[in-house]
mmCIF file of C-alpha atoms and ligand atoms in Angstrom:
data_model
loop_
_atom_site.group_PDB
_atom_site.id
_atom_site.type_symbol
_atom_site.label_atom_id
_atom_site.label_comp_id
_atom_site.label_asym_id
_atom_site.label_seq_id
_atom_site.Cartn_x
_atom_site.Cartn_y
_atom_site.Cartn_z
ATOM 1 C CA MET A 1 -2.038 -18.713 -24.353
ATOM 2 C CA GLY A 2 -5.385 -16.580 -23.579
ATOM 3 C CA GLU A 3 -6.348 -12.695 -23.630
ATOM 4 C CA LYS A 4 -4.022 -10.602 -22.006
ATOM 5 C CA THR A 5 -6.130 -9.898 -18.946
ATOM 6 C CA VAL A 6 -6.939 -5.752 -18.067
ATOM 7 C CA PHE A 7 -3.732 -5.948 -15.783
ATOM 8 C CA LYS A 8 -1.561 -7.101 -17.768
ATOM 9 C CA LYS A 9 -1.973 -4.510 -20.356
ATOM 10 C CA ILE A 10 -1.557 -2.067 -17.515
ATOM 11 C CA ILE A 11 1.626 -3.859 -17.196
ATOM 12 C CA ASP A 12 2.564 -3.566 -21.045
ATOM 13 C CA ARG A 13 1.697 0.253 -20.720
ATOM 14 C CA GLU A 14 -1.620 -0.985 -23.908
ATOM 15 C CA ILE A 15 -4.066 0.906 -21.421
ATOM 16 C CA PRO A 16 -3.645 3.880 -19.374
ATOM 17 C CA ALA A 17 -3.657 3.535 -15.386
ATOM 18 C CA LYS A 18 -2.541 6.059 -12.728
ATOM 19 C CA ILE A 19 0.435 4.412 -11.540
ATOM 20 C CA VAL A 20 1.685 5.230 -7.548
ATOM 21 C CA TYR A 21 4.336 3.128 -7.271
ATOM 22 C CA GLU A 22 6.460 0.494 -9.599
ATOM 23 C CA ASP A 23 9.174 -1.767 -9.260
ATOM 24 C CA GLU A 24 10.796 -4.741 -10.829
ATOM 25 C CA HIS A 25 8.554 -7.113 -9.390
ATOM 26 C CA CYS A 26 5.387 -5.351 -8.421
ATOM 27 C CA LEU A 27 2.964 -2.203 -9.656
ATOM 28 C CA VAL A 28 0.358 -0.331 -8.111
ATOM 29 C CA PHE A 29 -2.033 1.930 -9.300
ATOM 30 C CA GLU A 30 -5.489 3.557 -8.664
ATOM 31 C CA ASP A 31 -8.785 1.450 -8.845
ATOM 32 C CA ILE A 32 -10.520 2.776 -11.748
ATOM 33 C CA HIS A 33 -13.631 1.995 -9.462
ATOM 34 C CA PRO A 34 -12.702 3.240 -5.719
ATOM 35 C CA ALA A 35 -14.560 1.760 -2.964
ATOM 36 C CA ALA A 36 -12.965 4.239 -0.302
ATOM 37 C CA PRO A 37 -11.113 7.614 -0.588
ATOM 38 C CA THR A 38 -7.885 5.679 -0.517
ATOM 39 C CA HIS A 39 -8.300 2.231 -2.959
ATOM 40 C CA LEU A 40 -5.097 1.325 -4.670
ATOM 41 C CA VAL A 41 -4.268 -2.252 -6.497
ATOM 42 C CA VAL A 42 -1.252 -4.192 -5.811
ATOM 43 C CA ILE A 43 -0.162 -6.689 -8.760
ATOM 44 C CA PRO A 44 3.079 -8.461 -9.002
ATOM 45 C CA LYS A 45 4.390 -8.475 -12.294
ATOM 46 C CA ARG A 46 4.349 -12.002 -12.587
ATOM 47 C CA GLU A 47 1.138 -13.647 -14.423
ATOM 48 C CA ILE A 48 -0.554 -15.674 -11.669
ATOM 49 C CA ALA A 49 -4.023 -16.050 -12.107
ATOM 50 C CA SER A 50 -5.086 -16.036 -8.162
ATOM 51 C CA VAL A 51 -4.708 -16.750 -4.726
ATOM 52 C CA ASP A 52 -4.916 -20.619 -6.320
ATOM 53 C CA GLU A 53 -2.394 -20.501 -8.038
ATOM 54 C CA VAL A 54 0.591 -19.282 -6.403
ATOM 55 C CA THR A 55 3.659 -21.333 -5.442
ATOM 56 C CA GLU A 56 6.747 -22.144 -3.518
ATOM 57 C CA ALA A 57 8.296 -20.036 -6.178
ATOM 58 C CA ASP A 58 6.509 -17.031 -5.265
ATOM 59 C CA GLU A 59 7.318 -16.663 -1.675
ATOM 60 C CA THR A 60 9.883 -14.037 -1.889
ATOM 61 C CA MET A 61 7.502 -11.933 -4.257
ATOM 62 C CA MET A 62 4.492 -12.301 -2.418
ATOM 63 C CA GLY A 63 6.440 -11.154 0.887
ATOM 64 C CA HIS A 64 7.882 -8.327 -0.917
ATOM 65 C CA LEU A 65 4.064 -6.884 -2.115
ATOM 66 C CA PHE A 66 3.285 -7.050 1.820
ATOM 67 C CA THR A 67 6.326 -4.900 2.429
ATOM 68 C CA VAL A 68 5.426 -2.508 -0.588
ATOM 69 C CA ILE A 69 2.120 -2.165 1.193
ATOM 70 C CA ARG A 70 3.030 -1.452 4.515
ATOM 71 C CA GLY A 71 5.346 1.384 2.686
ATOM 72 C CA ILE A 72 2.573 3.192 0.813
ATOM 73 C CA ALA A 73 0.249 2.564 3.998
ATOM 74 C CA ALA A 74 3.288 4.711 5.716
ATOM 75 C CA GLN A 75 3.776 7.272 2.966
ATOM 76 C CA ARG A 76 0.123 8.032 2.707
ATOM 77 C CA GLY A 77 -0.068 8.127 6.800
ATOM 78 C CA LEU A 78 -3.118 5.878 7.138
ATOM 79 C CA LYS A 79 -2.722 5.563 10.556
ATOM 80 C CA ASP A 80 -6.268 5.414 11.207
ATOM 81 C CA GLY A 81 -6.423 2.019 9.621
ATOM 82 C CA TYR A 82 -6.101 0.175 6.205
ATOM 83 C CA ARG A 83 -7.575 -3.252 4.325
ATOM 84 C CA VAL A 84 -5.895 -5.117 2.375
ATOM 85 C CA VAL A 85 -8.584 -7.809 0.549
ATOM 86 C CA THR A 86 -7.368 -10.180 -2.210
ATOM 87 C CA ASN A 87 -10.235 -12.023 -3.975
ATOM 88 C CA CYS A 88 -10.001 -15.884 -5.529
ATOM 89 C CA GLY A 89 -12.787 -17.211 -7.506
ATOM 90 C CA ARG A 90 -16.141 -16.520 -8.641
ATOM 91 C CA ASP A 91 -17.569 -17.153 -5.080
ATOM 92 C CA ALA A 92 -15.247 -14.193 -3.670
ATOM 93 C CA GLY A 93 -16.076 -11.979 -6.305
ATOM 94 C CA GLN A 94 -12.852 -12.153 -8.706
ATOM 95 C CA GLU A 95 -13.516 -10.230 -11.897
ATOM 96 C CA VAL A 96 -9.581 -10.169 -13.115
ATOM 97 C CA MET A 97 -7.935 -12.915 -13.348
ATOM 98 C CA HIS A 98 -4.068 -11.369 -12.482
ATOM 99 C CA LEU A 99 -3.554 -11.887 -8.630
ATOM 100 C CA HIS A 100 -4.236 -8.656 -7.000
ATOM 101 C CA PHE A 101 -4.629 -6.816 -3.004
ATOM 102 C CA HIS A 102 -6.642 -3.885 -2.991
ATOM 103 C CA LEU A 103 -5.228 -1.613 -0.340
ATOM 104 C CA LEU A 104 -8.424 0.135 0.868
ATOM 105 C CA ALA A 105 -7.870 3.393 3.251
ATOM 106 C CA GLY A 106 -10.046 6.404 4.266
ATOM 107 C CA ARG A 107 -13.121 5.184 5.786
ATOM 108 C CA ARG A 108 -14.365 2.254 8.509
ATOM 109 C CA PHE A 109 -15.341 -0.630 6.987
ATOM 110 C CA GLY A 110 -17.439 -3.273 7.863
ATOM 111 C CA TRP A 111 -16.794 -6.748 9.339
ATOM 112 C CA PRO A 112 -17.803 -9.410 8.233
ATOM 113 C CA PRO A 113 -17.472 -8.162 4.172
ATOM 114 C CA GLY A 114 -20.510 -8.716 1.889
HETATM 115 P P1 AMP B 1 -11.442 -8.260 -8.163
HETATM 116 O O1 AMP B 1 -13.155 -8.053 -8.169
HETATM 117 O O2 AMP B 1 -11.300 -8.279 -6.829
HETATM 118 O O3 AMP B 1 -11.074 -9.191 -9.021
HETATM 119 O O4 AMP B 1 -10.763 -6.504 -8.675
HETATM 120 C C1 AMP B 1 -10.581 -5.985 -9.660
HETATM 121 C C2 AMP B 1 -10.791 -4.044 -9.712
HETATM 122 O O5 AMP B 1 -9.934 -3.750 -10.388
HETATM 123 C C3 AMP B 1 -11.866 -3.423 -9.474
HETATM 124 O O6 AMP B 1 -12.077 -2.958 -7.941
HETATM 125 C C4 AMP B 1 -12.270 -3.119 -10.705
HETATM 126 O O7 AMP B 1 -12.197 -1.313 -10.224
HETATM 127 C C5 AMP B 1 -10.380 -2.738 -10.897
HETATM 128 N N1 AMP B 1 -10.265 -2.280 -11.995
HETATM 129 C C6 AMP B 1 -10.566 -3.294 -13.628
HETATM 130 N N2 AMP B 1 -10.234 -2.152 -14.814
HETATM 131 C C7 AMP B 1 -9.022 -1.891 -13.709
HETATM 132 C C8 AMP B 1 -8.473 -0.559 -14.639
HETATM 133 N N3 AMP B 1 -8.412 -0.828 -15.919
HETATM 134 N N4 AMP B 1 -7.901 0.311 -13.912
HETATM 135 C C9 AMP B 1 -7.994 0.219 -13.026
HETATM 136 N N5 AMP B 1 -8.817 -0.521 -12.077
HETATM 137 C C10 AMP B 1 -9.233 -1.489 -12.539
#
């Protein structure tokens, strides 16, 4: 096993984070460098590096992440919309090699993304 990722350290409570939701399968916390008024990071507790490593065994958990995202959006009243993003690999700009979804809201986003 290599070094723990920063997100694994957050799961293991070795470094602090502003955790806003947690259950058996996932953790949601505030992004340390917010790119929008709402910027949350949604991660599975299972160590999966990126979408590239998702397998059929993860299908239920992956669906669960999206019901958690939908629930947070509803609870926070993100009625004007929100964006869910996952960066996979170098060209997409993935920095942390632990699968995560960015949940962004509170401003108008451009398309196509940069
Ligand atoms: P990505 O480029 O998709 O891998 O995004 C990684 C995200 O993790 C970036 O938006 C960072 O700001 C965020 N991040 C990195 N370290 C931390 C941390 N310790 N706590 C919260 N968010 C973090």
